[in-house]
PDB file of C-alpha atoms in Angstrom:
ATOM      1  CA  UNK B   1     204.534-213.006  29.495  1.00 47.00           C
ATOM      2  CA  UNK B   2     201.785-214.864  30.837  1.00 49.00           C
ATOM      3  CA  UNK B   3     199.292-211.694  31.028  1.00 46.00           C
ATOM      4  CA  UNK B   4     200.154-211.223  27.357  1.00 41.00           C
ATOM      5  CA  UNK B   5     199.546-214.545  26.001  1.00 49.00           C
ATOM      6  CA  UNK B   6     195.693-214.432  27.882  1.00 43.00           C
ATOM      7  CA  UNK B   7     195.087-211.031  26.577  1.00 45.00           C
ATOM      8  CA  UNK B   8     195.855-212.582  23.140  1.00 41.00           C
ATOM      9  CA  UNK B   9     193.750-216.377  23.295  1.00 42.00           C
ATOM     10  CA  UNK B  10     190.871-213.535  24.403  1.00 45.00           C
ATOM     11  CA  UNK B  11     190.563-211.657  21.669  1.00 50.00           C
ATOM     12  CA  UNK B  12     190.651-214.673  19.713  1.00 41.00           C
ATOM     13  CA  UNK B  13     187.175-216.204  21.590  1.00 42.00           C
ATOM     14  CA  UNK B  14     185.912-212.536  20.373  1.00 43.00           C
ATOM     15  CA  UNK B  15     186.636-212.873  16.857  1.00 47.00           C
ATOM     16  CA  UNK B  16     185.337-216.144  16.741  1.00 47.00           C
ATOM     17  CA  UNK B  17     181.942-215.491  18.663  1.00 43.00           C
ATOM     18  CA  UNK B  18     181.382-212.245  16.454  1.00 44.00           C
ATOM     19  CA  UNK B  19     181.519-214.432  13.595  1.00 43.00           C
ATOM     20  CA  UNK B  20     179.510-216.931  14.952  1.00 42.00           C
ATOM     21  CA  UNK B  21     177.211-213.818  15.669  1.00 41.00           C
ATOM     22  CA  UNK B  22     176.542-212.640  12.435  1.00 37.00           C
ATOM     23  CA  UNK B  23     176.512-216.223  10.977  1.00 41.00           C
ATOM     24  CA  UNK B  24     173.782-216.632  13.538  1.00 41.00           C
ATOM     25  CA  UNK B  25     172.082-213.593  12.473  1.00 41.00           C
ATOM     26  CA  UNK B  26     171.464-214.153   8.498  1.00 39.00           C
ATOM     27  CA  UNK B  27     171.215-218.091   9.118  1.00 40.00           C
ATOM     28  CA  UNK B  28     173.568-219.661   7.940  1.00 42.00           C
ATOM     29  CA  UNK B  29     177.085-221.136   9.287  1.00 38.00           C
ATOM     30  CA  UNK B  30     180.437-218.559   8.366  1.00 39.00           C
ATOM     31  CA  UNK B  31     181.314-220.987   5.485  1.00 36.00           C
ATOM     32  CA  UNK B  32     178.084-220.712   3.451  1.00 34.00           C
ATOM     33  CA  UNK B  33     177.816-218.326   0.402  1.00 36.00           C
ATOM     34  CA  UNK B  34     174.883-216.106  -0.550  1.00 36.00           C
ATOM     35  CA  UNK B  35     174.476-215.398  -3.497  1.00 42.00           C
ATOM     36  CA  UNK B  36     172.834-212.028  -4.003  1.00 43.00           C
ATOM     37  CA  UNK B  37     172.409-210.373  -7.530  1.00 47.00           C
ATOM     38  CA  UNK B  38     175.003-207.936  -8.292  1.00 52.00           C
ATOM     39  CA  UNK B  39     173.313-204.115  -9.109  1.00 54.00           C
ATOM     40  CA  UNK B  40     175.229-204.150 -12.564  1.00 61.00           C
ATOM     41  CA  UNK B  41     174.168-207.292 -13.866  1.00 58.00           C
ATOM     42  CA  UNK B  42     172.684-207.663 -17.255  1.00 60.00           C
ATOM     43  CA  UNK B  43     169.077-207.790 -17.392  1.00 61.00           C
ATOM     44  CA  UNK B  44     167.468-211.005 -19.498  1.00 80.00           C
ATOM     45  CA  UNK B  45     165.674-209.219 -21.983  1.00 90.00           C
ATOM     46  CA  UNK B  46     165.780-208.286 -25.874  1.00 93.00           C
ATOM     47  CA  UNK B  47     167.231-205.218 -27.218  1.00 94.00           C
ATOM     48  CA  UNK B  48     166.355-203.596 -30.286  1.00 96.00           C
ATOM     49  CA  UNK B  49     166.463-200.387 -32.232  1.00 95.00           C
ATOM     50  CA  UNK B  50     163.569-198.757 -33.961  1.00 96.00           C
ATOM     51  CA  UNK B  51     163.525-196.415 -36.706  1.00 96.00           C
ATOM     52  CA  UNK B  52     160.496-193.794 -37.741  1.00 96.00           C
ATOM     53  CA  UNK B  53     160.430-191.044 -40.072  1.00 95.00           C
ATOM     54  CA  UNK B  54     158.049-188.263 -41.189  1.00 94.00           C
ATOM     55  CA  UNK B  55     157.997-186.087 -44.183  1.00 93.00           C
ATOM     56  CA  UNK B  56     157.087-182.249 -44.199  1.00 93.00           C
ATOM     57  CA  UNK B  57     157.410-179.111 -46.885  1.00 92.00           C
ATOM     58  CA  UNK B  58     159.230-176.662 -46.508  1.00 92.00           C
ATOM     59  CA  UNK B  59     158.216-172.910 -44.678  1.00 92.00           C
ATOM     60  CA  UNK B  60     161.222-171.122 -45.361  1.00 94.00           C
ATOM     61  CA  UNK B  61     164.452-170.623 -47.808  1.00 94.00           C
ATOM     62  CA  UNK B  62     167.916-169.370 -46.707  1.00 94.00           C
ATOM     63  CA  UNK B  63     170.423-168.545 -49.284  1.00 94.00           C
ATOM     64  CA  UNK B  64     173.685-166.708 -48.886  1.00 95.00           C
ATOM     65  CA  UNK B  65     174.811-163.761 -51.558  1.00 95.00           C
ATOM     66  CA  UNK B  66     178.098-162.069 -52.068  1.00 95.00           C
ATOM     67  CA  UNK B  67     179.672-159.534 -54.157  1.00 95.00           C
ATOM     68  CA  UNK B  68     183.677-159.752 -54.448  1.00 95.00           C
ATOM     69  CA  UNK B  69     185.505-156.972 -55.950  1.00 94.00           C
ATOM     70  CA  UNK B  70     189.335-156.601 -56.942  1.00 92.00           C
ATOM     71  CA  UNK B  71     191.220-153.619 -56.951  1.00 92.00           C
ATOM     72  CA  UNK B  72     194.952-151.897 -56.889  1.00 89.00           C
ATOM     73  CA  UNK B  73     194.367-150.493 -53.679  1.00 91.00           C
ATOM     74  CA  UNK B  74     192.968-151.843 -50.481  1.00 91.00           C
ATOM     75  CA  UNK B  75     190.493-148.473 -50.028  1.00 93.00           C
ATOM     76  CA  UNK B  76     189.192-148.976 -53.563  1.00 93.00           C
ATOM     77  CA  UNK B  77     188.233-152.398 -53.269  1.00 93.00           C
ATOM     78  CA  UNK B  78     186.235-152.136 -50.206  1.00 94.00           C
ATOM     79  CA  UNK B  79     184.293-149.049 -51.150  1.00 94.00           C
ATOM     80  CA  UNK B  80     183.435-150.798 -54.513  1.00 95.00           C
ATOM     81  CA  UNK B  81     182.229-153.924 -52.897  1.00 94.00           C
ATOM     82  CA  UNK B  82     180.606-151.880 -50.356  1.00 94.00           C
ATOM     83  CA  UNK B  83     178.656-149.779 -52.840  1.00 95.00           C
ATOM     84  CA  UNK B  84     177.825-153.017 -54.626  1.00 95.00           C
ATOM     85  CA  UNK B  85     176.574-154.808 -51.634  1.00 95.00           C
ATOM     86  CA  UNK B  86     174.266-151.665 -50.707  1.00 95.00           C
ATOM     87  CA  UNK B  87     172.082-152.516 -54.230  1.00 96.00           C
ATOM     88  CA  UNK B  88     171.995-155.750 -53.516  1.00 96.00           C
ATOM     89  CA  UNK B  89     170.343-155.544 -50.077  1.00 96.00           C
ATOM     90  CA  UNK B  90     168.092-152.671 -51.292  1.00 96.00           C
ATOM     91  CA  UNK B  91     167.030-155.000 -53.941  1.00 96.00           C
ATOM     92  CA  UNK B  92     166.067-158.217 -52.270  1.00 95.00           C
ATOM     93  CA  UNK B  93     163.956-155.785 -50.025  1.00 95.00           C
ATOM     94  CA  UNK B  94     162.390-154.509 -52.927  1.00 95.00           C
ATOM     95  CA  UNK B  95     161.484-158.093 -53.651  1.00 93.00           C
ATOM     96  CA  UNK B  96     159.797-158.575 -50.419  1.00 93.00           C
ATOM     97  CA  UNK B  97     162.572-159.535 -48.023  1.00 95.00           C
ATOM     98  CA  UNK B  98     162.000-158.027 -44.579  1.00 95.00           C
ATOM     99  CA  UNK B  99     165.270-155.678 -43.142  1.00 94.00           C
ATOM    100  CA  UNK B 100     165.223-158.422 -40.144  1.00 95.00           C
ATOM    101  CA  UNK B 101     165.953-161.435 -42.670  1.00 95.00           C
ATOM    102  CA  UNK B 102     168.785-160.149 -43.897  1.00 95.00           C
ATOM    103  CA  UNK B 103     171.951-160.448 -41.925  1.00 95.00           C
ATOM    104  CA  UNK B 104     175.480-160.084 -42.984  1.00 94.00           C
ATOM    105  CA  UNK B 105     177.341-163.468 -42.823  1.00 93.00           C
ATOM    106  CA  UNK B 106     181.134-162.420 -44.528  1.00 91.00           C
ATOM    107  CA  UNK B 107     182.974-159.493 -44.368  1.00 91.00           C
ATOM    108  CA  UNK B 108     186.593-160.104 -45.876  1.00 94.00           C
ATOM    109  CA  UNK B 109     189.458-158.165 -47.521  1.00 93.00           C
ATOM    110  CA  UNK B 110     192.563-160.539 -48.841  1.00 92.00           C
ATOM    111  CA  UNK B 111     196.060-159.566 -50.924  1.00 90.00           C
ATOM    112  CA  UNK B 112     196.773-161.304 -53.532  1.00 84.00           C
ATOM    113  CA  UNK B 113     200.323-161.596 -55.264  1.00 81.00           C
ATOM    114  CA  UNK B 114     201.085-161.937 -59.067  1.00 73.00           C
ATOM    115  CA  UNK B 115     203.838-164.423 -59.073  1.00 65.00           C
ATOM    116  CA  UNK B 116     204.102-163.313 -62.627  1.00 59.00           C
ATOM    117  CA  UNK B 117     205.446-160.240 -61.926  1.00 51.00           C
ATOM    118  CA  UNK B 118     209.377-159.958 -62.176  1.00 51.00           C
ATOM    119  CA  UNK B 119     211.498-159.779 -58.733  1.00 52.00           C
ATOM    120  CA  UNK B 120     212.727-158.664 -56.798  1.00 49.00           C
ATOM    121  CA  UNK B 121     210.009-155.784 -55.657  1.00 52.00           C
ATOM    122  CA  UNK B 122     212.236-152.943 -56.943  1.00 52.00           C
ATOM    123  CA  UNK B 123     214.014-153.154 -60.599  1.00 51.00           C
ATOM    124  CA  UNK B 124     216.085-150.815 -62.427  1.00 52.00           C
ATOM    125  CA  UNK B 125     214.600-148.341 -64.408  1.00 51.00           C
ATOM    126  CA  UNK B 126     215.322-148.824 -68.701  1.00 50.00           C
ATOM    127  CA  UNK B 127     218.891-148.074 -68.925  1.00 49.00           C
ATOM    128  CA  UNK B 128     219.388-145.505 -71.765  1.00 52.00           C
ATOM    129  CA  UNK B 129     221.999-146.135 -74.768  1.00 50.00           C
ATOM    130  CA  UNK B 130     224.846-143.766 -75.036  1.00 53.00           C
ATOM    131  CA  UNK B 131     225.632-142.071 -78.444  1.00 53.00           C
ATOM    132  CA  UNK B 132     228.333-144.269 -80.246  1.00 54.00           C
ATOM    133  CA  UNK B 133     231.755-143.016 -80.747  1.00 57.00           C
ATOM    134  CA  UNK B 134     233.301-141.809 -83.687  1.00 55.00           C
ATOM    135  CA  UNK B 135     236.305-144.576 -84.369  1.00 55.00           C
ATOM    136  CA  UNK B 136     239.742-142.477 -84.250  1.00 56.00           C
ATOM    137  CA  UNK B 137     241.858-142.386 -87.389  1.00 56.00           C
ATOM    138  CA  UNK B 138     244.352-144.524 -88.572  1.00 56.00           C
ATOM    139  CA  UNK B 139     247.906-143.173 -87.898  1.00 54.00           C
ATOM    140  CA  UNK B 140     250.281-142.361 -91.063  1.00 55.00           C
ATOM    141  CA  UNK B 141     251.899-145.667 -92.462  1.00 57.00           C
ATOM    142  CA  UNK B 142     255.303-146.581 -90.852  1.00 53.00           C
ATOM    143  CA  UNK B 143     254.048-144.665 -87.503  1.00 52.00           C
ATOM    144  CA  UNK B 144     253.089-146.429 -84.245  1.00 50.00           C
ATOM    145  CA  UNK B 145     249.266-145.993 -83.339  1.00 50.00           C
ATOM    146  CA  UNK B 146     250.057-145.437 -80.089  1.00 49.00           C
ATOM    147  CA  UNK B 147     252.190-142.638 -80.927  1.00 50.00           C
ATOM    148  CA  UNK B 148     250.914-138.693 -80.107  1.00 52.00           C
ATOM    149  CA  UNK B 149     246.864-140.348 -80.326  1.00 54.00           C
ATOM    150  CA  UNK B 150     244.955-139.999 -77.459  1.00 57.00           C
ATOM    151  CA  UNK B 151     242.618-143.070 -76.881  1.00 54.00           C
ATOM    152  CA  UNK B 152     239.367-141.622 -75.786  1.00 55.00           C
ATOM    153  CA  UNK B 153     237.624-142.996 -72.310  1.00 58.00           C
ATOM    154  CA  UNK B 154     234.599-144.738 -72.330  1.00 53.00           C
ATOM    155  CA  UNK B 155     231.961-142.665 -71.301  1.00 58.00           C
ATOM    156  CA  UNK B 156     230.070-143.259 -68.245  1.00 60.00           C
ATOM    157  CA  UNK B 157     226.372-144.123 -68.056  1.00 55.00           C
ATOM    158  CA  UNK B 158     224.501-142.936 -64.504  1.00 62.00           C
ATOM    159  CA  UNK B 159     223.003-145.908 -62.663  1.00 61.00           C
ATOM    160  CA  UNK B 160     219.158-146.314 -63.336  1.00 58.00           C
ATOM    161  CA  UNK B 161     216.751-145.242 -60.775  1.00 62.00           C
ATOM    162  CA  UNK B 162     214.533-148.253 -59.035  1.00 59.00           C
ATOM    163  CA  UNK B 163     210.854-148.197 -59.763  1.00 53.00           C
ATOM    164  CA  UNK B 164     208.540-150.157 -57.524  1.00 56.00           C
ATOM    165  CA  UNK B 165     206.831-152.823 -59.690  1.00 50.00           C
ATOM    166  CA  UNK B 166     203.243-154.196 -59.060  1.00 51.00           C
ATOM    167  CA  UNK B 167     203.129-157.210 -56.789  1.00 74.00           C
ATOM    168  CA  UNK B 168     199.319-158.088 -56.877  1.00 83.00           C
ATOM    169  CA  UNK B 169     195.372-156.949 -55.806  1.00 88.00           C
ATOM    170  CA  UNK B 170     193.296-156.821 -53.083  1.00 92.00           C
ATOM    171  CA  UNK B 171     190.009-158.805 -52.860  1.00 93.00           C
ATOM    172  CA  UNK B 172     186.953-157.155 -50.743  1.00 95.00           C
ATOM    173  CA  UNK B 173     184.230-159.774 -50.252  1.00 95.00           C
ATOM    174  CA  UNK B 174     180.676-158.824 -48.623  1.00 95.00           C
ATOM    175  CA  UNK B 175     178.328-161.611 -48.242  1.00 95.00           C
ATOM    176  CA  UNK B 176     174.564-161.719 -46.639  1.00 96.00           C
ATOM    177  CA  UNK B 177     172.285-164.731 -45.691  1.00 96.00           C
ATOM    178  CA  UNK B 178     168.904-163.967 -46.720  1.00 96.00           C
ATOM    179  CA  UNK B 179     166.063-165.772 -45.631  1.00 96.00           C
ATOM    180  CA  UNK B 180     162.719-165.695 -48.072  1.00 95.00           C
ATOM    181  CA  UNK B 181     159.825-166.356 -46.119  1.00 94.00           C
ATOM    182  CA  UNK B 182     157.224-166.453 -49.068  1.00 92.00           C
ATOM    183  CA  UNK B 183     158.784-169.291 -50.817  1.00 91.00           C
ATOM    184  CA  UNK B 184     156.613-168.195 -54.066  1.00 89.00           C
ATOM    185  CA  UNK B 185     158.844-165.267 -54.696  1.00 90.00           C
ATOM    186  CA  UNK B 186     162.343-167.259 -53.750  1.00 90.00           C
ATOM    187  CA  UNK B 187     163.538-166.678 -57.743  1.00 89.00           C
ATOM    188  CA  UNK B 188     162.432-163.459 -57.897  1.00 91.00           C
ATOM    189  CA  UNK B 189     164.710-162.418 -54.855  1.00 93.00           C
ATOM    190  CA  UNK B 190     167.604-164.050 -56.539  1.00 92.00           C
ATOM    191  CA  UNK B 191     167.249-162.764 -59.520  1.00 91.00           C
ATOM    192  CA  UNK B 192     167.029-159.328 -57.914  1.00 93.00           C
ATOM    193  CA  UNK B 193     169.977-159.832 -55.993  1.00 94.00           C
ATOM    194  CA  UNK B 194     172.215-160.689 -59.246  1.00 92.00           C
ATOM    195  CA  UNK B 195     170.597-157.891 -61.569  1.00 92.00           C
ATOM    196  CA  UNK B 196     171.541-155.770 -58.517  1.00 94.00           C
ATOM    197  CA  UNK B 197     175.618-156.536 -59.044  1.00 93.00           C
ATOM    198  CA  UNK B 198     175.826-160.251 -56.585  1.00 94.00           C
ATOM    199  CA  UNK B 199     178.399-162.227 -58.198  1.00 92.00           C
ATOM    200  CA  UNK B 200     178.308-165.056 -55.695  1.00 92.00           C
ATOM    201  CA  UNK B 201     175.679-167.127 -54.812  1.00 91.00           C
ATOM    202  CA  UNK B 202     175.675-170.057 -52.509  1.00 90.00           C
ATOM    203  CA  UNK B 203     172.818-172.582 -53.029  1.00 84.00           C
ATOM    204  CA  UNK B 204     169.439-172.326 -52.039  1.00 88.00           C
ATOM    205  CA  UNK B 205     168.288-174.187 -48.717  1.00 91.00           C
ATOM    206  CA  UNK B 206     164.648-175.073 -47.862  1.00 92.00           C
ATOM    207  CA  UNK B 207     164.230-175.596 -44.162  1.00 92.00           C
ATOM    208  CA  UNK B 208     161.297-176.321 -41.706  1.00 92.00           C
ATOM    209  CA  UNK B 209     161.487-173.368 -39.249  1.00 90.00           C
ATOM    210  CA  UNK B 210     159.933-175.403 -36.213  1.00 92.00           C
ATOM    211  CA  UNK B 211     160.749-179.273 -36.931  1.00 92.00           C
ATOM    212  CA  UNK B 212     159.301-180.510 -33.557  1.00 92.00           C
ATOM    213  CA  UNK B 213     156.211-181.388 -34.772  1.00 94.00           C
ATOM    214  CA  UNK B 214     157.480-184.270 -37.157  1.00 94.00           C
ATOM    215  CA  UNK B 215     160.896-184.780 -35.042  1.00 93.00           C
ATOM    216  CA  UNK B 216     157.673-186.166 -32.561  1.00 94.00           C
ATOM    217  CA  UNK B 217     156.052-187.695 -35.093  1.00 95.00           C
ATOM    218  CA  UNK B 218     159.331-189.656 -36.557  1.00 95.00           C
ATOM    219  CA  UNK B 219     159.908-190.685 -32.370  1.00 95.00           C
ATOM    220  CA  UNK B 220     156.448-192.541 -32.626  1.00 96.00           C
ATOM    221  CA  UNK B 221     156.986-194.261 -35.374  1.00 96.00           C
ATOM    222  CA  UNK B 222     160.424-195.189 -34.057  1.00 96.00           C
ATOM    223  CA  UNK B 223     159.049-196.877 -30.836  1.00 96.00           C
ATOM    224  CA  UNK B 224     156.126-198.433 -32.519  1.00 96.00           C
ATOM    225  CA  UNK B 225     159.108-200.315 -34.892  1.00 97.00           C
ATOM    226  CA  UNK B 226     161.378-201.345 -31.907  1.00 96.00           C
ATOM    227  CA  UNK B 227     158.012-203.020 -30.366  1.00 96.00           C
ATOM    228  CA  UNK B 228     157.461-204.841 -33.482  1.00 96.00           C
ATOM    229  CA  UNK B 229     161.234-205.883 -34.009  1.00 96.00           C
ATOM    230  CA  UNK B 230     160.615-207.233 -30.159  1.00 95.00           C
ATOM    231  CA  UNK B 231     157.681-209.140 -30.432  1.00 95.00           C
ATOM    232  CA  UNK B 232     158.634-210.793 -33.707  1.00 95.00           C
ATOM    233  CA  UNK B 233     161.803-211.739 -31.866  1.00 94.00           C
ATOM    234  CA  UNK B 234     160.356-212.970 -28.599  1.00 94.00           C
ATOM    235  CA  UNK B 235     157.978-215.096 -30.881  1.00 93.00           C
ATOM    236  CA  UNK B 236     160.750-216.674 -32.519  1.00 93.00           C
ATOM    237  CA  UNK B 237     162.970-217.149 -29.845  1.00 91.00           C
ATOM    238  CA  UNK B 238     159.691-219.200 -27.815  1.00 92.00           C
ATOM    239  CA  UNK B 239     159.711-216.600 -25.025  1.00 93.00           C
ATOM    240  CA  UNK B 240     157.212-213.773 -23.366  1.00 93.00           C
ATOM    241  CA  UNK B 241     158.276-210.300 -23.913  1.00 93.00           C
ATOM    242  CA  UNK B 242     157.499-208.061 -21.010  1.00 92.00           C
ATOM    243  CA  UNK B 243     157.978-204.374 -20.265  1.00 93.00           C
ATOM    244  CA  UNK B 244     160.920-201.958 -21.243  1.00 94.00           C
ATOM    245  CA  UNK B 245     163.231-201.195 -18.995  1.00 94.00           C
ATOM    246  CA  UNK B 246     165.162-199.148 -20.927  1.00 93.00           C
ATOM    247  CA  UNK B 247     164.766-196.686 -23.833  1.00 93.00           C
ATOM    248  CA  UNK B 248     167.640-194.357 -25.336  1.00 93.00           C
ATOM    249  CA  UNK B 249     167.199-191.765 -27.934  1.00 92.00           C
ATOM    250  CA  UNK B 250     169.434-192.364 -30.394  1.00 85.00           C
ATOM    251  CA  UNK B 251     168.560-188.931 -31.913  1.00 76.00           C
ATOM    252  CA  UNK B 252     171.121-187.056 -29.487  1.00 55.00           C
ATOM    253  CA  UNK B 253     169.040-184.317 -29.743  1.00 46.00           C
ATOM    254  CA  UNK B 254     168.205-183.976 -33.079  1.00 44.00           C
ATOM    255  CA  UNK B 255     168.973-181.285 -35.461  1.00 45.00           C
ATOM    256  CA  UNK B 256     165.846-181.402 -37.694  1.00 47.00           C
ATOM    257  CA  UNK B 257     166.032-182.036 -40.935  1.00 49.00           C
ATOM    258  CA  UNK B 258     168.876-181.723 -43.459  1.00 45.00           C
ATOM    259  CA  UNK B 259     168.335-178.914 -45.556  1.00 41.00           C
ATOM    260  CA  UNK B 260     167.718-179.491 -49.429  1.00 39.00           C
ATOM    261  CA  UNK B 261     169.859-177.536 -52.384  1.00 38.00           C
ATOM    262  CA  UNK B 262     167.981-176.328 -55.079  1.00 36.00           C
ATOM    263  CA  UNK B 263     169.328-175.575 -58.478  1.00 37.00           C
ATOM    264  CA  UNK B 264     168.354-172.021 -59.948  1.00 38.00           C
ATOM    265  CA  UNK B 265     168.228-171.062 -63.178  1.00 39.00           C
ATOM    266  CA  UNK B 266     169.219-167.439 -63.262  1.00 39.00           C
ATOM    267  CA  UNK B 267     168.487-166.520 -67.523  1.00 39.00           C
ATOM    268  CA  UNK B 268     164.557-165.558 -66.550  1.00 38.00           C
ATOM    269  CA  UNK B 269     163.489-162.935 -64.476  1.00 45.00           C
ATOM    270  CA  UNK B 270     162.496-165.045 -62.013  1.00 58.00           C
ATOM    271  CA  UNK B 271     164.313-168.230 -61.204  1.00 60.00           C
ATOM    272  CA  UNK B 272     162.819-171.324 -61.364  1.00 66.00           C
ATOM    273  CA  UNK B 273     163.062-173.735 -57.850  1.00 71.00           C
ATOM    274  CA  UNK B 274     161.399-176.377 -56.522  1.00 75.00           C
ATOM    275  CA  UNK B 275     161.070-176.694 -53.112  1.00 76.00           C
ATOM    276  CA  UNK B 276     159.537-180.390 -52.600  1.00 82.00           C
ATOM    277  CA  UNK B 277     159.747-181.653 -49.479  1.00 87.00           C
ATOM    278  CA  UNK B 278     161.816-182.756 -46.162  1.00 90.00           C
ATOM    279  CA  UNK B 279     162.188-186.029 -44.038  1.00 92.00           C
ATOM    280  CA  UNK B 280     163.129-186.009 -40.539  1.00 92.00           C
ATOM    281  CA  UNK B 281     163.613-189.107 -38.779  1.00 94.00           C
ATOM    282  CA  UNK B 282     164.373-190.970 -35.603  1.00 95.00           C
ATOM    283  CA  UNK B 283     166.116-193.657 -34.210  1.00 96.00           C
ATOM    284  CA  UNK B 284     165.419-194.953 -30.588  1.00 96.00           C
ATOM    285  CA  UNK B 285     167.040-198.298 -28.415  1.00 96.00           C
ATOM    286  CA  UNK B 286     164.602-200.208 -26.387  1.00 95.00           C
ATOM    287  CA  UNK B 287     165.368-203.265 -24.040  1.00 95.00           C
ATOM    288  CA  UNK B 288     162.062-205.150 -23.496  1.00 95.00           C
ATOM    289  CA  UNK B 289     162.350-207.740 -20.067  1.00 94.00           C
ATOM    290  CA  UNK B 290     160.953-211.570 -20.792  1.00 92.00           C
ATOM    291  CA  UNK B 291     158.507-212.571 -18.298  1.00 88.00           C
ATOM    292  CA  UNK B 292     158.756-215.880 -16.980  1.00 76.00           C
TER     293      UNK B 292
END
């Protein structure tokens, strides 16, 4: 009992001397509190958010045309829509669009029912009317009709045959995004593809084919505004604005700029557009540090 309660008051004199220790060691008694800054603490500084934008013409037009056919049969409407779809393509070529600009986007074949035919699928054929009976003569007076006449049977009609009855038409759609490099002859190479049999057409889009030029030149512009928004805001507020110490592109990547619709005319020959022109912009977060 007595071995134990020494090997216990020694490891106590341990403890107390390795505390001591290390007390010793950053100078300072075990009760005092150092106050280090955390790694995740806020930094004292000003954020702000810049915006820039630039503005560019267009290089290149994309426009999507169909052809949609209906027929009785499923065969019939996609050889019709096929055929169809075969002028078209030879006809925007004809107009100048290379074979590697146009790619086929759709390729779809749908039933659809006519609720107004009558149900159920099968129906009975037109029943047909039996000749009408001659009426039988009257008996003699004072005699019973019943009496020695024979009543003749109704004669029986043969049920109608069933006769399948239309229920609807399939619908063949081939479509084809086009892209028109030589914007001058964009409304000639629509009107070529509807003369040709298209009888869809899905807007006109004018696009920058490599935006990364202005998407720079928006960025710029961007960080030059978030240093002005600082500054004006350091002046205000009395203090010194120092360096950023962090910068996020707000952009997430950027997907150039939004493509335009144009409206076409399609009563010339050529279609009228107008291409104008394209904005792409950029929006960046800056923290600036104050200096003491």
């Amino acid at each position: 009992m007595r071995t134990l309660r020494l090997a216990l008051i020694a490891r106590v004199l341990v403890g107390s001397l390795g505390a001591a220790a290390v007390a010793g060691a950053v100078g300072c008694t075990p009760q005092t509190v150092v106050n280090a800054p955390a790694a995740n603490a806020p930094v004292r500084g000003i954020s702000v958010s810049g915006f820039g934008k630039a503005n560019g013409k267009p290089n290149v037009a994309r426009s999507t045309i169909g052809v949609e056919a209906r027929a009785g049969t499923a065969e019939q409407a996609i050889n019709e829509v096929n055929q169809r779809m075969a002028q078209v393509i030879a006809a925007v070529k004809q107009a100048g669009v290379a074979d590697a600009d146009v790619r086929t986007s759709t390729l779809s074949l749908n039933f659809e029912r006519n609720y107004e035919s009558p149900r159920p699928e099968y129906a009975p054929a037109a029943v047909p009317v039996a000749a009408p009976q001659a009426a039988p003569a009257a008996a003699p007076a004072g005699k019973s009709k019943a009496a020695g006449v024979a009543v003749p049977k109704a004669e029986e009609v043969p049920a109608a045959p069933l006769v399948k009855l239309p229920q609807g038409f399939y619908t063949a759609t081939n479509s084809v995004e086009v892209t028109i490099r030589n914007l001058d002859t964009a409304g000639k190479v629509l009107s070529a593809a509807t003369g040709a049999g298209a009888n869809q057409l899905y807007g006109l889009r004018f696009e920058i084919e490599d935006p990364a030029p202005l998407q720079a030149a928006a960025r710029e512009k961007a960080v030059a505004d978030a240093r002005a928004r600082a500054e004006k805001l350091a002046q205000l507020a009395g203090v010194k604005l120092g360096p950023a110490v962090s910068i996020t592109d707000a952009d997430g990547g950027g997907g150039g700029p939004v493509p335009m619709f144009a409206m076409a005319k399609m009563e010339a020959a050529n279609a009228p557009v107008e291409r104008g022109e394209l904005t792409v912009t950029s929006t960046v977060q800056i923290v600036y540090a104050l200096q003491d």
